[in-house]
mmCIF file of C-alpha atoms and ligand atoms in Angstrom:
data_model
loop_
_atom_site.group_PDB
_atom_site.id
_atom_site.type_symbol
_atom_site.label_atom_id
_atom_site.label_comp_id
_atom_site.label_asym_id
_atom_site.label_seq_id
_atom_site.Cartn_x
_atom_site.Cartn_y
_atom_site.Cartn_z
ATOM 1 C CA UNK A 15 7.518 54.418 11.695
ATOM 2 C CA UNK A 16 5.785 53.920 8.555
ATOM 3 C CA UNK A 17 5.864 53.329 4.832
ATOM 4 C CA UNK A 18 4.268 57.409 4.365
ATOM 5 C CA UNK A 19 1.831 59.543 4.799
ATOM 6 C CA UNK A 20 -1.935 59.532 4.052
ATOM 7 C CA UNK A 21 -4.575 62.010 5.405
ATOM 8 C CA UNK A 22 -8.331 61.386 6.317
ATOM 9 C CA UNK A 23 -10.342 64.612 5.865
ATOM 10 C CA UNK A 24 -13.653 63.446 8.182
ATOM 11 C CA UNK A 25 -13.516 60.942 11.214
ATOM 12 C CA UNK A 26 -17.379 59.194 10.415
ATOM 13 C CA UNK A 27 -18.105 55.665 10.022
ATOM 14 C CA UNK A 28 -16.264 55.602 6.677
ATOM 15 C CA UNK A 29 -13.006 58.383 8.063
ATOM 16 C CA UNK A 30 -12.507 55.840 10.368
ATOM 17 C CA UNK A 31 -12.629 52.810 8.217
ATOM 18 C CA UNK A 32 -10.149 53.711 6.065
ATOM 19 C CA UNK A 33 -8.034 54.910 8.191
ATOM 20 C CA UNK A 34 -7.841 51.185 10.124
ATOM 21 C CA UNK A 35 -7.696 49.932 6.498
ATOM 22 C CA UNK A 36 -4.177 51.730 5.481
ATOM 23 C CA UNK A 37 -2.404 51.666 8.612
ATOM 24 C CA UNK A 38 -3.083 48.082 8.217
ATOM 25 C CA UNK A 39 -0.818 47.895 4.740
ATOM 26 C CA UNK A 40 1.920 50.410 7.384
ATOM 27 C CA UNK A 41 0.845 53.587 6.557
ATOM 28 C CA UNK A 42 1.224 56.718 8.478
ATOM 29 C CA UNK A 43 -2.207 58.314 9.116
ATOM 30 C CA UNK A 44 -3.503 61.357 9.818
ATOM 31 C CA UNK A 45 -6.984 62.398 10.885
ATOM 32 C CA UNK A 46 -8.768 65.480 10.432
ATOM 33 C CA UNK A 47 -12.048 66.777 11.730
ATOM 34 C CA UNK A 48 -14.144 69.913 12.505
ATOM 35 C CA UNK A 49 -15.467 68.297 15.308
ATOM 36 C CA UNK A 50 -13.033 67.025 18.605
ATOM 37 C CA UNK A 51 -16.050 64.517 19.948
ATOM 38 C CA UNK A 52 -15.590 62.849 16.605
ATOM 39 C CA UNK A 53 -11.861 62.406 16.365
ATOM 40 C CA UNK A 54 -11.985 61.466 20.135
ATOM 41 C CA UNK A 55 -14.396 59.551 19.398
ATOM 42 C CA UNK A 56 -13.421 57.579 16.608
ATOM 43 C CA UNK A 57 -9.657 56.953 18.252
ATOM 44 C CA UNK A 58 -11.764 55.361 20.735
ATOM 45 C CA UNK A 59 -13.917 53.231 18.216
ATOM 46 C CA UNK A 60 -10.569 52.191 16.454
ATOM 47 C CA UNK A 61 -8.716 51.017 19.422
ATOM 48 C CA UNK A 62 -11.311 48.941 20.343
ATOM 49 C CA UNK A 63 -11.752 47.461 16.825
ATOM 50 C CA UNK A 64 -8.163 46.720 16.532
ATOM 51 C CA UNK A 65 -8.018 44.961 19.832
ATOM 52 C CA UNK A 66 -11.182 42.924 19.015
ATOM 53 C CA UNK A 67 -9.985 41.823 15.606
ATOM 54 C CA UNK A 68 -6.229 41.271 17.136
ATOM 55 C CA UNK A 69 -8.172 38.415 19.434
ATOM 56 C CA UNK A 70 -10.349 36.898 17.339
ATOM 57 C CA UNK A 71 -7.539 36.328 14.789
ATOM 58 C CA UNK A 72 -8.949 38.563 12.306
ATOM 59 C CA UNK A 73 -6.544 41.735 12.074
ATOM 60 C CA UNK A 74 -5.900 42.625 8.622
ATOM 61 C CA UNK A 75 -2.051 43.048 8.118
ATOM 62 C CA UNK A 76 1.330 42.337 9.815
ATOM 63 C CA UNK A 77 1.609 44.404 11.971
ATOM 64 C CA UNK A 78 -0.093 44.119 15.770
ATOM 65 C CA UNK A 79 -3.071 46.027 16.803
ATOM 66 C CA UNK A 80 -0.904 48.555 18.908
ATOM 67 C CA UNK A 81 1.707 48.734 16.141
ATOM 68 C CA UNK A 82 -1.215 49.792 13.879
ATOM 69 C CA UNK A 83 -3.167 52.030 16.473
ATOM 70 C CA UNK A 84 0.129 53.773 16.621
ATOM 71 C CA UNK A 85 0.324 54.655 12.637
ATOM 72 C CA UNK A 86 -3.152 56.683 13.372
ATOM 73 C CA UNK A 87 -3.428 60.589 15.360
ATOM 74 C CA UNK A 88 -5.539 62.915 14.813
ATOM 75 C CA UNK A 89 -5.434 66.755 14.358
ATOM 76 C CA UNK A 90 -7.975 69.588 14.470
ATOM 77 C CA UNK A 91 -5.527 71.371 11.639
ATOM 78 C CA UNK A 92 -6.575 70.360 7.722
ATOM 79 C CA UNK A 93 -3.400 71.420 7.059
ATOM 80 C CA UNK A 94 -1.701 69.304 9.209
ATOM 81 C CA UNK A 95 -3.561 66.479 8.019
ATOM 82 C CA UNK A 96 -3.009 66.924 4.338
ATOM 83 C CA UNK A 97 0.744 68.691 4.329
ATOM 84 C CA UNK A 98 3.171 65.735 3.016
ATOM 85 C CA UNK A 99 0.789 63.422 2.343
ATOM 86 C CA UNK A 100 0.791 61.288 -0.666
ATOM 87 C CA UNK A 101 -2.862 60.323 -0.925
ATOM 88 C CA UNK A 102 -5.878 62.606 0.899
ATOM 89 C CA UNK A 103 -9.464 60.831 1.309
ATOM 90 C CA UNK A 104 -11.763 62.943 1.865
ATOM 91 C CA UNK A 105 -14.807 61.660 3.938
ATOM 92 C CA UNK A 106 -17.045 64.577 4.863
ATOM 93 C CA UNK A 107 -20.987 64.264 4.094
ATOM 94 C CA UNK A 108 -22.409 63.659 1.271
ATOM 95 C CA UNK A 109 -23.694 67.200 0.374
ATOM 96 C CA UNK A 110 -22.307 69.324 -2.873
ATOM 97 C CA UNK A 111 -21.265 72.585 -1.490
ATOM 98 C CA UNK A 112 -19.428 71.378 1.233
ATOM 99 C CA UNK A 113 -17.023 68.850 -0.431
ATOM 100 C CA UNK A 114 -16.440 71.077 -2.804
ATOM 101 C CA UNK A 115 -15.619 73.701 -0.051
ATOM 102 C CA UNK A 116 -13.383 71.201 1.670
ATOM 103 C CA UNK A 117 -11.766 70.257 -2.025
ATOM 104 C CA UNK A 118 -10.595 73.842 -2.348
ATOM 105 C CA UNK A 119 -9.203 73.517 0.935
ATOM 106 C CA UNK A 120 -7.346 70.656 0.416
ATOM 107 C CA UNK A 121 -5.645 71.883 -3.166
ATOM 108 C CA UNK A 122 -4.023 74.663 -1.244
ATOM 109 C CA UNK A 123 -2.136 72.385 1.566
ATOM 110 C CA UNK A 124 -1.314 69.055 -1.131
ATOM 111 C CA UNK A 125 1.929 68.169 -1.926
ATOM 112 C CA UNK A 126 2.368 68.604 -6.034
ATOM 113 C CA UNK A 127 2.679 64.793 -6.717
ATOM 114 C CA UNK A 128 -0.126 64.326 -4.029
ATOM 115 C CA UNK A 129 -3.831 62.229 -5.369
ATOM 116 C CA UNK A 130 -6.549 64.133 -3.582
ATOM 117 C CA UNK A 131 -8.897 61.232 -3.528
ATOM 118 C CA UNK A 132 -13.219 61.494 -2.516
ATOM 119 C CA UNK A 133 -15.353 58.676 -0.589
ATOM 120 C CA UNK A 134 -17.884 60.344 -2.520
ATOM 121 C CA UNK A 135 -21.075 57.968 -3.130
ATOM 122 C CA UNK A 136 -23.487 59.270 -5.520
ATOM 123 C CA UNK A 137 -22.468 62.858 -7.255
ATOM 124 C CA UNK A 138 -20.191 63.076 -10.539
ATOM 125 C CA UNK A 139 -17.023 64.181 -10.160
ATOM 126 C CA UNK A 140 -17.043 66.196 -12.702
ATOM 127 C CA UNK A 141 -19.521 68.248 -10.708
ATOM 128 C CA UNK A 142 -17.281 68.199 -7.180
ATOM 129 C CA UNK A 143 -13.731 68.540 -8.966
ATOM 130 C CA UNK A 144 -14.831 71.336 -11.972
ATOM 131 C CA UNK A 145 -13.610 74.718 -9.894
ATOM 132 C CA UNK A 146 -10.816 73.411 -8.608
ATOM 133 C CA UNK A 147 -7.372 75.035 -9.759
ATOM 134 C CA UNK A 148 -5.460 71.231 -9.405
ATOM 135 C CA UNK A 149 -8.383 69.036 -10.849
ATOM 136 C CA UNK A 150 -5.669 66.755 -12.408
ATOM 137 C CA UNK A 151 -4.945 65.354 -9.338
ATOM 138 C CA UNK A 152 -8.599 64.766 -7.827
ATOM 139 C CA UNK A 153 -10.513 61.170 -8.523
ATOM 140 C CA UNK A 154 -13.178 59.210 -6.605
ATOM 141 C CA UNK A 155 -12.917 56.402 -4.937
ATOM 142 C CA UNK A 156 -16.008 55.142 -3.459
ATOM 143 C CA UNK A 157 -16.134 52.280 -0.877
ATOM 144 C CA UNK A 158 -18.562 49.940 -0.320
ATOM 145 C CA UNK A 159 -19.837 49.734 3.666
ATOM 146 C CA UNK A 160 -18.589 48.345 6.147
ATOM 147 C CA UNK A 161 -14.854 48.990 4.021
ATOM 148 C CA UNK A 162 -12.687 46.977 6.441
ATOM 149 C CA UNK A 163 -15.065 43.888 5.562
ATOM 150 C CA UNK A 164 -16.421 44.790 2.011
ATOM 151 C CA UNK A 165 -13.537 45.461 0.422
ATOM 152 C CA UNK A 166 -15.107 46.513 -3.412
ATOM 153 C CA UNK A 167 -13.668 50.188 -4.012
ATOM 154 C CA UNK A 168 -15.274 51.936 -7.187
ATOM 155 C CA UNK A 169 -12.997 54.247 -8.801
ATOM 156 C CA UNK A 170 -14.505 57.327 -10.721
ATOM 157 C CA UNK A 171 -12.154 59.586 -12.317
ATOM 158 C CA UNK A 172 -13.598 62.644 -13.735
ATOM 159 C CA UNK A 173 -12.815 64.014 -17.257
ATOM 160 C CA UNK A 174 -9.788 65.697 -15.905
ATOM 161 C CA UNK A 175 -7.981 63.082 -14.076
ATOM 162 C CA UNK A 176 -4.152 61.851 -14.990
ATOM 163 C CA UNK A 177 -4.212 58.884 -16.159
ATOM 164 C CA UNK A 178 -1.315 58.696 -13.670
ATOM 165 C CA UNK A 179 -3.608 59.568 -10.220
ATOM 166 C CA UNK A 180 -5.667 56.656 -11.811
ATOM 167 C CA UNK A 181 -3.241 54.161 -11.865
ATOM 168 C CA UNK A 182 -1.774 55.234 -8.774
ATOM 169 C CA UNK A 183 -5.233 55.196 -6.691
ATOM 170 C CA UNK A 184 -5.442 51.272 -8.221
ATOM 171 C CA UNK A 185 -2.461 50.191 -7.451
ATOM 172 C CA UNK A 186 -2.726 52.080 -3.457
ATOM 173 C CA UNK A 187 -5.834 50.108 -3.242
ATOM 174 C CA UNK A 188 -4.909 46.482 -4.190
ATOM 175 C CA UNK A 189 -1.775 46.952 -1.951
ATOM 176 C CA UNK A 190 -4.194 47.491 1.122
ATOM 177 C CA UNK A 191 -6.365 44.635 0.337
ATOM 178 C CA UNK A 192 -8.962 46.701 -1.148
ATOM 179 C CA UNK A 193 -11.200 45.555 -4.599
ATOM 180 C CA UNK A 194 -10.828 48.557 -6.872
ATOM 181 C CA UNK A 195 -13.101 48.276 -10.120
ATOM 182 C CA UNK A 196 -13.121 51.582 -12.585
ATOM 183 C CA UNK A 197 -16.860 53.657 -13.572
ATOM 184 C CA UNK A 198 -15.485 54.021 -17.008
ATOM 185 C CA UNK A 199 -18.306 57.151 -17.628
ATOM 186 C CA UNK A 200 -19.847 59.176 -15.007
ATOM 187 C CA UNK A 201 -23.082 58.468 -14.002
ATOM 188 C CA UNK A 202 -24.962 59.621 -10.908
ATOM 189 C CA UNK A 203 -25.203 56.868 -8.492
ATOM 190 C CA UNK A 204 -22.143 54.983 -10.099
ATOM 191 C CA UNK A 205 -22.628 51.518 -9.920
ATOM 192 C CA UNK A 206 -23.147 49.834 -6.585
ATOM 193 C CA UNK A 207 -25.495 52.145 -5.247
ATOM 194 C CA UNK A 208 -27.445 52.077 -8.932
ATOM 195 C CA UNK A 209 -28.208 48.314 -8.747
ATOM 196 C CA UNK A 210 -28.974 48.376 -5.024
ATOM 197 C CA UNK A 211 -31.477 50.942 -5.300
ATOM 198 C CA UNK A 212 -33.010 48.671 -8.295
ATOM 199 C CA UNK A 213 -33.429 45.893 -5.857
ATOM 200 C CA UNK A 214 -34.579 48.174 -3.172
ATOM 201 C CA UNK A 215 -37.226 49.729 -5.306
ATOM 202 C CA UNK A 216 -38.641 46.209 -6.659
ATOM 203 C CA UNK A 217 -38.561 45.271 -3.034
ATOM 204 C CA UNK A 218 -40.665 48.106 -1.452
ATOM 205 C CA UNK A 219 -42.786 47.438 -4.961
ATOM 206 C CA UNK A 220 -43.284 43.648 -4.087
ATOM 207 C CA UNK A 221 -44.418 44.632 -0.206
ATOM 208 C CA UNK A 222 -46.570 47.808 -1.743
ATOM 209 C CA UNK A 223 -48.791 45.489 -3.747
ATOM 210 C CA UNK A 224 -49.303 43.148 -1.311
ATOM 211 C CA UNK A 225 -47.370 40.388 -2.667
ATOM 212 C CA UNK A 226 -44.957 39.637 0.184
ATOM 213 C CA UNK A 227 -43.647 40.667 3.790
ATOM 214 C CA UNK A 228 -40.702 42.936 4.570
ATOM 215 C CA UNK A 229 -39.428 40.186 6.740
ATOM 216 C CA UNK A 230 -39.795 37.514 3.492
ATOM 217 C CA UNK A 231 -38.638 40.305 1.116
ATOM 218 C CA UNK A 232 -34.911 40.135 3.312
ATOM 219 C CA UNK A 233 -35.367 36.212 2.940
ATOM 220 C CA UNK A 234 -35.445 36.227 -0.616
ATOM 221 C CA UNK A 235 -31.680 37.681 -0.707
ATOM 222 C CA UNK A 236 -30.308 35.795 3.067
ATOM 223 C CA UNK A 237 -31.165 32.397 1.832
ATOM 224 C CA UNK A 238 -31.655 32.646 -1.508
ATOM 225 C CA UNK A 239 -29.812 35.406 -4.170
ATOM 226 C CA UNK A 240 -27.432 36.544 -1.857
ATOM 227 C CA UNK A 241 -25.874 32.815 -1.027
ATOM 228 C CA UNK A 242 -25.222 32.641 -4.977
ATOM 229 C CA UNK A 243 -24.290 36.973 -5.068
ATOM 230 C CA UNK A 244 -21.397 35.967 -2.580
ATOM 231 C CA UNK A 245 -19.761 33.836 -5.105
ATOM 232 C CA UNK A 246 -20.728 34.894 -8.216
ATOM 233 C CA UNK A 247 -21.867 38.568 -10.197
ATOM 234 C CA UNK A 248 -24.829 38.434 -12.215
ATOM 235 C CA UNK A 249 -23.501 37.539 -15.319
ATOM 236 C CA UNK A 250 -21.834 34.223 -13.724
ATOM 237 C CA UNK A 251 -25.183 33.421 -12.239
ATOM 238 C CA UNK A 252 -27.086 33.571 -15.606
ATOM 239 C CA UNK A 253 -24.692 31.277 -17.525
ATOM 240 C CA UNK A 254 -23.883 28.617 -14.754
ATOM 241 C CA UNK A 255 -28.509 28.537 -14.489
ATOM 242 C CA UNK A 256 -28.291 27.164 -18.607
ATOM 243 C CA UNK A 257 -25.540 26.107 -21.103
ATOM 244 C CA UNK A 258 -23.832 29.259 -20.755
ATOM 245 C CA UNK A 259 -25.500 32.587 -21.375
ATOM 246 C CA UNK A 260 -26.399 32.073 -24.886
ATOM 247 C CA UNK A 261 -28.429 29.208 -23.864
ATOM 248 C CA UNK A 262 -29.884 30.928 -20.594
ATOM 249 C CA UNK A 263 -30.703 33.678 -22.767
ATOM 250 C CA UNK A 264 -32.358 31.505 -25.330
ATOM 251 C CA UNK A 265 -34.557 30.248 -22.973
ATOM 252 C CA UNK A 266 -35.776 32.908 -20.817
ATOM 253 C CA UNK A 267 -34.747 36.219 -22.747
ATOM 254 C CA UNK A 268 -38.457 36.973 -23.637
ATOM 255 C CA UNK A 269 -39.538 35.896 -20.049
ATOM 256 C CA UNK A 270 -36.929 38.380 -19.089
ATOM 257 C CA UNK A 271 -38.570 41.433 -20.963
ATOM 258 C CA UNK A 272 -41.811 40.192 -19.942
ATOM 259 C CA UNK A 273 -41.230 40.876 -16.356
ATOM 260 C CA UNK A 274 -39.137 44.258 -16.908
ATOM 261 C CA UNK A 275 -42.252 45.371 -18.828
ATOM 262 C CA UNK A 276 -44.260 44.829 -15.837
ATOM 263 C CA UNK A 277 -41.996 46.840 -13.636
ATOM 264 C CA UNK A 278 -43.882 49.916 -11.542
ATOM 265 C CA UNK A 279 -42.775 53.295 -11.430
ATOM 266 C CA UNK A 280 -39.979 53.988 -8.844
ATOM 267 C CA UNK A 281 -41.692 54.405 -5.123
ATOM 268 C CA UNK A 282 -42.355 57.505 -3.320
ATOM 269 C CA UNK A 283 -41.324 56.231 -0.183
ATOM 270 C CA UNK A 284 -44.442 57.614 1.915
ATOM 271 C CA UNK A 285 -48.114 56.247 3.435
ATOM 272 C CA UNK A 286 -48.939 52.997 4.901
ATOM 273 C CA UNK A 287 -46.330 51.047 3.211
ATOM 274 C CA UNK A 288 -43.530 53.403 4.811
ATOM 275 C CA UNK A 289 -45.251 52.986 7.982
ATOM 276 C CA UNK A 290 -45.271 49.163 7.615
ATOM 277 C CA UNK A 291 -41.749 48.593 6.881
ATOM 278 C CA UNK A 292 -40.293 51.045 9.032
ATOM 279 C CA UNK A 293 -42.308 49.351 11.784
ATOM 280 C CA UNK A 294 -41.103 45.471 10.811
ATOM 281 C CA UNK A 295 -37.373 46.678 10.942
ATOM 282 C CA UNK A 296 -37.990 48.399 13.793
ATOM 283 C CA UNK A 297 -39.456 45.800 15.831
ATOM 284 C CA UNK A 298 -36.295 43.049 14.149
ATOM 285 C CA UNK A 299 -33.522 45.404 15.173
ATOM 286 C CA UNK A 300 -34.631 48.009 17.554
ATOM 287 C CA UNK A 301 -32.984 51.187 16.998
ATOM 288 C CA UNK A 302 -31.153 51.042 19.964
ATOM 289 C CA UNK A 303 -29.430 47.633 19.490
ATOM 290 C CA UNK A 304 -28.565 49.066 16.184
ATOM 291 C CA UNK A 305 -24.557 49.121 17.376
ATOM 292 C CA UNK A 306 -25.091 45.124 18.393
ATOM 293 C CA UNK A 307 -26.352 44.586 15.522
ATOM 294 C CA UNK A 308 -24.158 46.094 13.152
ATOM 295 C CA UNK A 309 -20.942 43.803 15.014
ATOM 296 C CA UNK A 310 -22.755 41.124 14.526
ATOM 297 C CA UNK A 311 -23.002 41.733 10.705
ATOM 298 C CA UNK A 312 -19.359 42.685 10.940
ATOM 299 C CA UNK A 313 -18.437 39.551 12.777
ATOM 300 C CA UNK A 314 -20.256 37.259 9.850
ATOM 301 C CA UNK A 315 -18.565 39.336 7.369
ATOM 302 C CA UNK A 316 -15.319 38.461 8.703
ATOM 303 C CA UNK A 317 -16.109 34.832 8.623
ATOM 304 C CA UNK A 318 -17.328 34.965 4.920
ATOM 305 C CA UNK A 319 -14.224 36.867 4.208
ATOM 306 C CA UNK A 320 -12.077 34.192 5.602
ATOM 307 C CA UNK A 321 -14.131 31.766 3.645
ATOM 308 C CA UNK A 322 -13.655 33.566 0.434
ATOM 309 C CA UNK A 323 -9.222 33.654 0.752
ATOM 310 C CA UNK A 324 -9.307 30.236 1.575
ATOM 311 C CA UNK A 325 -10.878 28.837 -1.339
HETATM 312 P P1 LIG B 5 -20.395 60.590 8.812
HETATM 313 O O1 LIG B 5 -21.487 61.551 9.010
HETATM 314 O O2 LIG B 5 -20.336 59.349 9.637
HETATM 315 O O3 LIG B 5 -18.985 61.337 8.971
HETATM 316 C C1 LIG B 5 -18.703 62.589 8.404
HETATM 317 C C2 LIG B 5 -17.622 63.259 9.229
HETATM 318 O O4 LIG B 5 -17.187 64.435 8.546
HETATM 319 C C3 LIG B 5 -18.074 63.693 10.626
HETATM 320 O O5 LIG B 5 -17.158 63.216 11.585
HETATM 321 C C4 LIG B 5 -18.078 65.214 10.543
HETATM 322 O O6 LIG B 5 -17.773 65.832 11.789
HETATM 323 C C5 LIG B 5 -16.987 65.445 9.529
HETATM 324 N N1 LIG B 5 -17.029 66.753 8.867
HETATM 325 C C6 LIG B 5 -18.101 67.505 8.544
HETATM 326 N N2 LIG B 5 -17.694 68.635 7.928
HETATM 327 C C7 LIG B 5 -16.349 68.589 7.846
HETATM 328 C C8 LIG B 5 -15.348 69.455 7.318
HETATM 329 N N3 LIG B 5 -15.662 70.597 6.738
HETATM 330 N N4 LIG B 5 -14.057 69.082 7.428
HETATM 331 C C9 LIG B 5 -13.726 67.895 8.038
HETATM 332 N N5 LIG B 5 -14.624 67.046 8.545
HETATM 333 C C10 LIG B 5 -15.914 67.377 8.450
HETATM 334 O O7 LIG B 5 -20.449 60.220 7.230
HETATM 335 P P2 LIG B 5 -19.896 58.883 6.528
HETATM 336 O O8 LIG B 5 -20.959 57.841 6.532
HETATM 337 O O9 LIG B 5 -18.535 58.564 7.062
HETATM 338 O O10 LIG B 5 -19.784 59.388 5.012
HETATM 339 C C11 LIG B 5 -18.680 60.139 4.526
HETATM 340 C C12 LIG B 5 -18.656 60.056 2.995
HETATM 341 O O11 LIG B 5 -18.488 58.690 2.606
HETATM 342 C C13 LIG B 5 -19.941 60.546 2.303
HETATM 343 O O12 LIG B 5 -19.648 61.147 1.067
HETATM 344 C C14 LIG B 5 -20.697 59.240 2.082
HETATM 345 O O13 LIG B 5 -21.631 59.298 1.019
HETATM 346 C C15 LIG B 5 -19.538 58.313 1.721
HETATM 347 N N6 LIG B 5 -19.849 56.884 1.911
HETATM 348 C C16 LIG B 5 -20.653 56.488 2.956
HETATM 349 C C17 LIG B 5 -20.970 55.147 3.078
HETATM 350 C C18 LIG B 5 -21.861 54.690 4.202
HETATM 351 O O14 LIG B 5 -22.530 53.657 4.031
HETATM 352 N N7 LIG B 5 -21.891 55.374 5.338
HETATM 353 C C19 LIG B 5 -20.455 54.210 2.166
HETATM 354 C C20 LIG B 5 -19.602 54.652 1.153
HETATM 355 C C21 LIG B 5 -19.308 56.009 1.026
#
């Protein structure tokens, strides 16, 4: 029994993710995929999830692990999946033509009132949502990954959205646990995935010209930025490092342009460097201990999440 009905169009990593994360708030979900192996498959990966969390006192929620295993099934039907529901996210691949194939889809099975919501991660909405007949009710709402742990959702409506499906994605999110912030302007990328690929491309830059290892590179953010980037956006860092910002900015503002003028062009991603880096990560976290791996992130995100509510 639960508070009502939300589909999942998609059963991936991030399908899966959200569905844990609303039957966790007492939703009723339901999953939809082209493929079976994938909804069997990720029934299979939440149950075990949801038992792990339940015993290491980590669950998100009220309700038990079986209590919440039982708000999620799966179907093979879109319809199904989306029929009565009162908020759809849609999790297929990142590739144009096919959301917006699945999008059409969708419009003809929602409920009127229904907010036909996208995981999307880097195209406009404006571009996914323009054909559709019920673009009103479409918006983006892209999560950050792993969602059960990083909880920062960034909303994108497009240029036809209610100001209503806005609201109401919000307000859906916060009452799950979720961290919506809103991309006020489209912009490819959005934001997240814009200032990570800065620090990516100054990192491959740094290891490209010889100035440090790929292994060092990660350092520089474990031990050093990211400690402070847990606690504190990059605004807060700049004006708790001087008086304020004013000050910070006072002192190293022309430093500051000095450096960004001495940024390279963005990488191509090929030759030895490619090689190199590709080989360091693979020989840190072999590709097949990639699974281990990732629960071990998981299980440090937990702890820093924990860390964070009870401050
Ligand atoms: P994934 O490949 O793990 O899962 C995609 C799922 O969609 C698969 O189970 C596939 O069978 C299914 N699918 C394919 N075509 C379908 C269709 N027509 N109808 C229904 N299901 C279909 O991908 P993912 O990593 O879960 O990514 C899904 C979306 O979320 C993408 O837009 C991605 O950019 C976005 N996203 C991903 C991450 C990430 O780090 N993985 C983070 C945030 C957002």
């Amino acid at each position: 029994q639960g508070k009502g009905k939300i589909g999942i169009i998609g059963s991936g990593l991030i399908g899966r993710s959200w569905a844990m994360i609303f039957a966790s708030a007492g939703y009723n979900v339901t999953m939809f995929d082209i493929k079976e192996s994938q909804l069997t498959g990720a029934m299979a990966d939440i149950t075990n999830q949801l038992a792990e969390l339940q015993k290491s006192g980590t669950l998100r929620g009220a309700l038990t692990a079986e209590q919440q295993r039982a708000l999620i099934s799966v179907t093979s039907d879109m319809k199904e999946a989306v029929t009565g529901a009162f908020h759809v996210q849609e999790c297929v691949p990142e590739n144009e033509e096919l959301k917006k194939k699945v999008f059409s889809e969708m419009e003809q099975y929602a409920d009127d009132a229904a907010v036909l919501c996208s995981s999307v991660s880097y195209i406009e909405p404006s571009k996914l949502f323009a054909h559709l007949k019920r673009r009103s009710q479409f918006i983006a709402a892209h999560p950050t990954n792993p969602p059960y742990y990083c909880p920062l959702v960034e909303i994108i409506p497009s240029p036809w959205t209610e100001q209503s499906v806005v609201s109401r994605t919000r307000t859906l999110l916060e009452e799950v646990g979720q961290v919506p912030v809103t991309v006020k302007k489209e912009i490819y990328g959005f934001a997240l995935n814009r200032m990570q690929i800065a620090i990516v491309n100054e990192a491959w830059r740094l290891v490209a010209d010889g100035v440090m290892s790929p292994e060092d590179v990660d350092k520089v953010f474990t031990a050093g930025l990211g400690m402070r980037y847990a606690f504190c956006g990059p605004f807060e860092v700049i004006h708790l490092n001087a008086e304020g910002i004013a000050s910070y900015l006072e002192r190293y503002g022309s430093t500051i342009q000095r450096v960004s003028s001495t940024f390279g062009p963005p990488p191509a991603f090929t030759g030895p460097v490619y090689d190199a880096i590709v080989q360091d990560n693979d020989a840190h976290y072999p590709l097949d201990k990639l699974q281990e791996m990732r629960g071990w992130r998981d299980a440090r995100l937990v702890a820093l999440a924990k860390l964070k509510k009870d401050m």
